PDB file of C-alpha atoms in Angstrom:
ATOM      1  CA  UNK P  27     -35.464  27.207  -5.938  1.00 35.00           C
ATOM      2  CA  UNK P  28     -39.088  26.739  -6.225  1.00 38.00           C
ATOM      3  CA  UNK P  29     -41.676  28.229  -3.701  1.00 35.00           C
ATOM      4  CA  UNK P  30     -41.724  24.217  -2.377  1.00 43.00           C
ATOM      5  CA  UNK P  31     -38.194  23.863  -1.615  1.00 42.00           C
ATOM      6  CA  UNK P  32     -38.487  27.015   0.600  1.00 44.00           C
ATOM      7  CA  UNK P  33     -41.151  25.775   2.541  1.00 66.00           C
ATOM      8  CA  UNK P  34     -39.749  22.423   2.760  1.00 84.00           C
ATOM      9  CA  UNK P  35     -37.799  21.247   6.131  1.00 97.00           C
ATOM     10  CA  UNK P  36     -33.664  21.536   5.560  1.00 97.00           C
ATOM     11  CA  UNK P  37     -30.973  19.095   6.578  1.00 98.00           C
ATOM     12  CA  UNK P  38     -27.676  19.964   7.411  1.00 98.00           C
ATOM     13  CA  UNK P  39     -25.885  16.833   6.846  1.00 98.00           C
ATOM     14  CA  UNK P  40     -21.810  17.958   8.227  1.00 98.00           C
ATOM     15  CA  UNK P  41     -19.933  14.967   6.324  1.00 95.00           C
ATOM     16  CA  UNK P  42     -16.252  14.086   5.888  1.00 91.00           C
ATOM     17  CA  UNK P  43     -13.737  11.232   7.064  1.00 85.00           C
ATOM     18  CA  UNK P  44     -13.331  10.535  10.861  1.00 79.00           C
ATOM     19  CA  UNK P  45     -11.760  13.180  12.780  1.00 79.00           C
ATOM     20  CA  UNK P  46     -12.387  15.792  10.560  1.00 87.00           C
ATOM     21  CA  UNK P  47     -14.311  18.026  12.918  1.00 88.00           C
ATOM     22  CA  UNK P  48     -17.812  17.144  12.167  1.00 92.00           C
ATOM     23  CA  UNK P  49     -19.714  16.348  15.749  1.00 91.00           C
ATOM     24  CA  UNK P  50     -17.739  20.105  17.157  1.00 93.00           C
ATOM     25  CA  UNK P  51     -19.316  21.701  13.058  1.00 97.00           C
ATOM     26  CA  UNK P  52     -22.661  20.256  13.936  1.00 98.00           C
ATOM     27  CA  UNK P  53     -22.965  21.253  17.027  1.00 97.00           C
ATOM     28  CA  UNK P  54     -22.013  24.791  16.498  1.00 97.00           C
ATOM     29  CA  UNK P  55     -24.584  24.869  13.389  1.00 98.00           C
ATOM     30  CA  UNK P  56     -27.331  23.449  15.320  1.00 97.00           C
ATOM     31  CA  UNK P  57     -26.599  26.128  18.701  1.00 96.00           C
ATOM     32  CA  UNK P  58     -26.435  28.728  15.769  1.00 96.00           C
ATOM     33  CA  UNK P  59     -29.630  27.727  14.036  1.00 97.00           C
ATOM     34  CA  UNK P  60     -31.257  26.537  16.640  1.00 96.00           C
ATOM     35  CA  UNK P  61     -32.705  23.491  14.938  1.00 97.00           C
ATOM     36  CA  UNK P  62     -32.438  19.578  16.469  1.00 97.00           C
ATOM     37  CA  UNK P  63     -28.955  17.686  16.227  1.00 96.00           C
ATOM     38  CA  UNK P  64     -28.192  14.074  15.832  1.00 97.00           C
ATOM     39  CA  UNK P  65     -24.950  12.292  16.125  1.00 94.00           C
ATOM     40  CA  UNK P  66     -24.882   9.793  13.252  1.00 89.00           C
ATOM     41  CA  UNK P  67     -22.778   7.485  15.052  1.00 84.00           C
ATOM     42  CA  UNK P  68     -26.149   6.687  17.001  1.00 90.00           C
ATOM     43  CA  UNK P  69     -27.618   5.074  14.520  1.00 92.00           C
ATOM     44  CA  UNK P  70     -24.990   2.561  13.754  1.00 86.00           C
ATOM     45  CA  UNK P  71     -26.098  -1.093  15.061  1.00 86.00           C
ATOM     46  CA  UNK P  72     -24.032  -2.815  17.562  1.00 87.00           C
ATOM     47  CA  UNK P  73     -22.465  -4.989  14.979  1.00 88.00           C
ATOM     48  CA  UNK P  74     -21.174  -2.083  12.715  1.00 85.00           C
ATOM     49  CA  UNK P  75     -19.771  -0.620  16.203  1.00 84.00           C
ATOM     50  CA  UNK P  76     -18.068  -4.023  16.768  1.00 86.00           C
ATOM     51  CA  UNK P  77     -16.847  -4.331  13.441  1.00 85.00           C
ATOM     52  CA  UNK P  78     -15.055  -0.695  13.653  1.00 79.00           C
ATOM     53  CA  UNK P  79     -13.619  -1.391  17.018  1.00 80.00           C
ATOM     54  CA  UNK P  80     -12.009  -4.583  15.772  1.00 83.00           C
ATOM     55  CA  UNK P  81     -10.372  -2.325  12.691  1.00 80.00           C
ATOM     56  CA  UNK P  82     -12.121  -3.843  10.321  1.00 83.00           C
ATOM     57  CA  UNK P  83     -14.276  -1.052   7.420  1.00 78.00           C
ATOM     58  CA  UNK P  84     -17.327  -1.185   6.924  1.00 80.00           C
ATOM     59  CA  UNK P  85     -18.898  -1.914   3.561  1.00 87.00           C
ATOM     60  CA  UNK P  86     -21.787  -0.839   1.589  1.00 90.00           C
ATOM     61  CA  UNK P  87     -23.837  -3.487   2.809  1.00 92.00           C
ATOM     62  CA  UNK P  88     -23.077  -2.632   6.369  1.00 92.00           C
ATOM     63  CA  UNK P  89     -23.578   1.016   5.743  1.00 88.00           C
ATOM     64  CA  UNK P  90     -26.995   0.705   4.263  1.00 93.00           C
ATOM     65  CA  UNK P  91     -29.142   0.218   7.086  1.00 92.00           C
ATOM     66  CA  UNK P  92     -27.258   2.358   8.956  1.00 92.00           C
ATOM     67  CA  UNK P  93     -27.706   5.263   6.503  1.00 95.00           C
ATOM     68  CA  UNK P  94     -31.690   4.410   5.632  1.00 96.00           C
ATOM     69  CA  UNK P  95     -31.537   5.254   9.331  1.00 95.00           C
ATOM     70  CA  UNK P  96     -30.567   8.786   9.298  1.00 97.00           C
ATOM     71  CA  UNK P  97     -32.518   9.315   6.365  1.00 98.00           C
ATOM     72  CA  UNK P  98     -35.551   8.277   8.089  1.00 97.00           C
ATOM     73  CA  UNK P  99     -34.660  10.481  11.318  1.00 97.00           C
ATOM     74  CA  UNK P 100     -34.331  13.352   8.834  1.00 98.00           C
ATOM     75  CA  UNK P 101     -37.534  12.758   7.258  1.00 97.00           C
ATOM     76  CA  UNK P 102     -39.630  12.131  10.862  1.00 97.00           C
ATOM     77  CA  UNK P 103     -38.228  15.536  11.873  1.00 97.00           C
ATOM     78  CA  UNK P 104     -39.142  17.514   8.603  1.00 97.00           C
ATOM     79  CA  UNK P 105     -42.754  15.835   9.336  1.00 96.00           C
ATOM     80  CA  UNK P 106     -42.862  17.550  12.440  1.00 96.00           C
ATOM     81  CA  UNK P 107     -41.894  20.648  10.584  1.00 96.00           C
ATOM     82  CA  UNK P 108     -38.407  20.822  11.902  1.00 97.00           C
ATOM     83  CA  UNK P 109     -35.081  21.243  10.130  1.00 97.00           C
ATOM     84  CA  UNK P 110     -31.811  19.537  11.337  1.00 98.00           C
ATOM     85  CA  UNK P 111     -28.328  18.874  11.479  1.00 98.00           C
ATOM     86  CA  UNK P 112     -26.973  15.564  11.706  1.00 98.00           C
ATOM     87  CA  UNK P 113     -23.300  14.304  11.620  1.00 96.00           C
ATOM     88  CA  UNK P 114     -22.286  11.499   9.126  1.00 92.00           C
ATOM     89  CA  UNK P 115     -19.565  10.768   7.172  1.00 87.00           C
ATOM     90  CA  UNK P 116     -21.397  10.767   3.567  1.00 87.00           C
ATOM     91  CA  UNK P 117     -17.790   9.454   2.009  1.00 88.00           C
ATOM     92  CA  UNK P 118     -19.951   8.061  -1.505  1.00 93.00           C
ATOM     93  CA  UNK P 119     -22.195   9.987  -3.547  1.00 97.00           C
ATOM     94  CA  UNK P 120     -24.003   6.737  -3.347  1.00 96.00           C
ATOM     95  CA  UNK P 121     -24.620   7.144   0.238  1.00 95.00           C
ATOM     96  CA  UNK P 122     -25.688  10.937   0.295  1.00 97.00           C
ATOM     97  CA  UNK P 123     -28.127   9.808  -2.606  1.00 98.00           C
ATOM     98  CA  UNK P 124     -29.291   7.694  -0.407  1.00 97.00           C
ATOM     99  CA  UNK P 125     -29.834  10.081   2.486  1.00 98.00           C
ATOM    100  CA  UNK P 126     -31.816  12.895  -0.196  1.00 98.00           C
ATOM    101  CA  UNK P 127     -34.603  10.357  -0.425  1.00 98.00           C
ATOM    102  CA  UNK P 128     -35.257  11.930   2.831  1.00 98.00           C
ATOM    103  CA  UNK P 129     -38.778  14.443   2.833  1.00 97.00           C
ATOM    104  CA  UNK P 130     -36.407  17.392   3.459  1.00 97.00           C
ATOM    105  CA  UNK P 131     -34.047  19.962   1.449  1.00 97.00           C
ATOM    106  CA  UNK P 132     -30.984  17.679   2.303  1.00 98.00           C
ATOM    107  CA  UNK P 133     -27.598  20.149   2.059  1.00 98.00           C
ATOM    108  CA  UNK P 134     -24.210  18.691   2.663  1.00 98.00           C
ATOM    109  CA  UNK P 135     -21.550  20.754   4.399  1.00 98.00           C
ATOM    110  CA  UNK P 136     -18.128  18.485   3.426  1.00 96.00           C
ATOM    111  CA  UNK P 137     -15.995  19.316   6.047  1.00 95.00           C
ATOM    112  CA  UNK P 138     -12.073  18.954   4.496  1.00 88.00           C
ATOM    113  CA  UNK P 139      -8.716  18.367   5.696  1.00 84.00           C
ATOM    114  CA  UNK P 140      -5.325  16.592   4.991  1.00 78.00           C
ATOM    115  CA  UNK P 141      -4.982  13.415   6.088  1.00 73.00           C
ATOM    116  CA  UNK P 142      -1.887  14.280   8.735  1.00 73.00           C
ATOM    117  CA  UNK P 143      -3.811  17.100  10.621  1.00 70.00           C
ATOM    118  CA  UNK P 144      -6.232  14.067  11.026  1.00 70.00           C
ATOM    119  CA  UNK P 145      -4.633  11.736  12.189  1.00 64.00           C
ATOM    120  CA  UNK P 146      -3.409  13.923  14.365  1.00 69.00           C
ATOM    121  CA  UNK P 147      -6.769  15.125  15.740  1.00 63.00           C
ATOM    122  CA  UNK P 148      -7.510  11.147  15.837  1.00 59.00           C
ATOM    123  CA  UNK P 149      -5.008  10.185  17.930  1.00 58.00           C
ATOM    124  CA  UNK P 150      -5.482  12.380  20.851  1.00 61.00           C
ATOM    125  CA  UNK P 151      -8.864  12.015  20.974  1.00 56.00           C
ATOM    126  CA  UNK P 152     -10.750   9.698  23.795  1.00 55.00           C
ATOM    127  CA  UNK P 153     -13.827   7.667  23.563  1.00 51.00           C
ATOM    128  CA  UNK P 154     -14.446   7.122  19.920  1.00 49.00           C
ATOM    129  CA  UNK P 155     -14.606   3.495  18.829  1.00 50.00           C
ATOM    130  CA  UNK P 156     -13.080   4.400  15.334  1.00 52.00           C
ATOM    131  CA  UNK P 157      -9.425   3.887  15.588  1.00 56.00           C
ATOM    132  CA  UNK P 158      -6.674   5.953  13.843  1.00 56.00           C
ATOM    133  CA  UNK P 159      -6.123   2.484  11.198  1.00 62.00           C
ATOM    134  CA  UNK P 160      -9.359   3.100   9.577  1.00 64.00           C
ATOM    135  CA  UNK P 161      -8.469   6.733   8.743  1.00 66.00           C
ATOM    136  CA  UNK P 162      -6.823   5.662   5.389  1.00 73.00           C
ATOM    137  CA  UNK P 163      -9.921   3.752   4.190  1.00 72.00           C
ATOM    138  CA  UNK P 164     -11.557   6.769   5.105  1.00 74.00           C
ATOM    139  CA  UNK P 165      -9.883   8.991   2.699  1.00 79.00           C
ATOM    140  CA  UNK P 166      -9.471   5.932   0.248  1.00 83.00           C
ATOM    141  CA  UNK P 167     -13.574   6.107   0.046  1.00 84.00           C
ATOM    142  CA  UNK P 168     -14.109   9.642  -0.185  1.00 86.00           C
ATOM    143  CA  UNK P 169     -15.701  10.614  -3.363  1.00 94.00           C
ATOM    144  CA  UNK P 170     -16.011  14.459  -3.428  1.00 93.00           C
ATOM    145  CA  UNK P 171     -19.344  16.364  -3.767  1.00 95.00           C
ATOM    146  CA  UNK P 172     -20.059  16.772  -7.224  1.00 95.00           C
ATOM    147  CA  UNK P 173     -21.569  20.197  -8.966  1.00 95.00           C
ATOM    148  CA  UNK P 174     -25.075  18.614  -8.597  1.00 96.00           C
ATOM    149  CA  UNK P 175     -25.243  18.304  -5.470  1.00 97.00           C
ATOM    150  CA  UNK P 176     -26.395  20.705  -2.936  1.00 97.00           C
ATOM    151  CA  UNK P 177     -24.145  21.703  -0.541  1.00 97.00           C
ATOM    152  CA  UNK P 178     -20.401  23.278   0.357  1.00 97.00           C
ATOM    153  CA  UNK P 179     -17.054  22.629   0.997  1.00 96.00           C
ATOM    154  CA  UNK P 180     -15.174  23.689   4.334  1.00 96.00           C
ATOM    155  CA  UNK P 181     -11.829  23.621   5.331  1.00 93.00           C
ATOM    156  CA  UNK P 182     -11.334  22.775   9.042  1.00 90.00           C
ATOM    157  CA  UNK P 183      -7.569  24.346   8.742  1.00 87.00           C
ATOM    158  CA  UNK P 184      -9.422  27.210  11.003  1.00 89.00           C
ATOM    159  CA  UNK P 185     -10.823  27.997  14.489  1.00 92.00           C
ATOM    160  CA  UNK P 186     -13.861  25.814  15.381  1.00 91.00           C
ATOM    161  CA  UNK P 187     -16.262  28.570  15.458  1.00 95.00           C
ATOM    162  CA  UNK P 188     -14.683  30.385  12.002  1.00 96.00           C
ATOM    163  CA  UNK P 189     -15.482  26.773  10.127  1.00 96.00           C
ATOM    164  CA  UNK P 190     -18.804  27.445  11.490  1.00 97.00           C
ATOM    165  CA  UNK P 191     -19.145  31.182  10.459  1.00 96.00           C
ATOM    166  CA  UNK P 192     -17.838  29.780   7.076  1.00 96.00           C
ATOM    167  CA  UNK P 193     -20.344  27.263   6.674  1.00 97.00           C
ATOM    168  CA  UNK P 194     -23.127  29.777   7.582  1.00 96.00           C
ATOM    169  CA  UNK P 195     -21.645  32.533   5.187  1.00 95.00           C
ATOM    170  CA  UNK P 196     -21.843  29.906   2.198  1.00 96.00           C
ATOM    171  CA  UNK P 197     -25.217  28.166   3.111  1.00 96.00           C
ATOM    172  CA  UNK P 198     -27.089  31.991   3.186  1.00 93.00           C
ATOM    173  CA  UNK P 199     -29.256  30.645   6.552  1.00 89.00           C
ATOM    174  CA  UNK P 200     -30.713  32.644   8.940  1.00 82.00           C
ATOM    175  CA  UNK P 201     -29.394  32.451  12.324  1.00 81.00           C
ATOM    176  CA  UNK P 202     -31.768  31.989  15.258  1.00 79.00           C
ATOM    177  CA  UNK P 203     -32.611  35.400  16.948  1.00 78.00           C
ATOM    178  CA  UNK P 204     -31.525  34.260  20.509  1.00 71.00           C
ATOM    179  CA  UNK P 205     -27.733  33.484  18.436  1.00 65.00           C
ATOM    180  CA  UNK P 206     -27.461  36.907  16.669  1.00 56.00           C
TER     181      UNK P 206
END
């Protein structure tokens, strides 16, 4: 890593099919770091929401804007001099490609699990628009990080707070003082 990349602003983007844990990961990284959080399902235009709702998947061309728009969030924030965490599900290396362009050290923390203790976690959940018929199309799209990319692989199979000790452990970042 050059001098550069250490100076630069870092993104945690916590990525992985629906239900797999990653708005509870997030949150717990962002407390622990103390840096900003976003929720990437914020970004996603009224029409994607819609689309979702209805159980229909989205497709590339209704993920792009959507995903320009996280990078964009990433890269205003590392502007400011902040690093981040944001949620999204990052299923194609196309799409995390996409989301490097942003001005910041982008690090992807794949969040894994099988597809039963997901749907599981789906179905009892309340107030999510993505319904447990998408969850196949999901995994279906997945493409998993590849050695060239930066960033880890976590099993959710554990406590909340020991997938976010794990993540920590394998990223080598420096908590905030106030979480020590």
């Amino acid at each position: 890593m050059t001098d550069t990349q250490m100076d630069r602003a870092t993104s945690l983007v916590v990525m992985g099919p629906a239900g797999v844990g990653k708005t509870t990961t997030a949150a717990g990284l962002a407390e622990m770091l103390a840096w900003p959080y976003a929720e990437a399902d914020e970004f996603h235009p009224a029409a994607n929401i819609a689309k979702m709702e209805s159980g229909t998947p989205l497709d590339d061309a209704d993920r792009a804007p959507w995903l320009a728009s996280i990078r964009d969030w990433i890269s205003a924030e590392a502007h400011a001099g902040r690093s981040t965490v944001v949620t999204c599900s990052a299923l194609k290396r196309s799409y995390r490609d996409l989301l490097r362009e942003a001005d910041a050290r982008v690090r992807f923390v794949c969040l894994t699990a099988t597809p039963d203790l997901v749907g599981r976690r789906m179905a009892t959940r309340q107030g999510h628009f993505m319904p447990v018929s998408l969850l196949k199309s999901q995994f279906d799209t997945l493409e998993p990080l590849q050695v060239d990319e930066d960033g880890i692989v976590v099993s959710v199979d554990l406590p909340a707070d020991e997938v976010v000790a794990t993540a920590l452990r394998a990223l080598r970042l420096k908590l905030a003082p106030e979480a020590g």
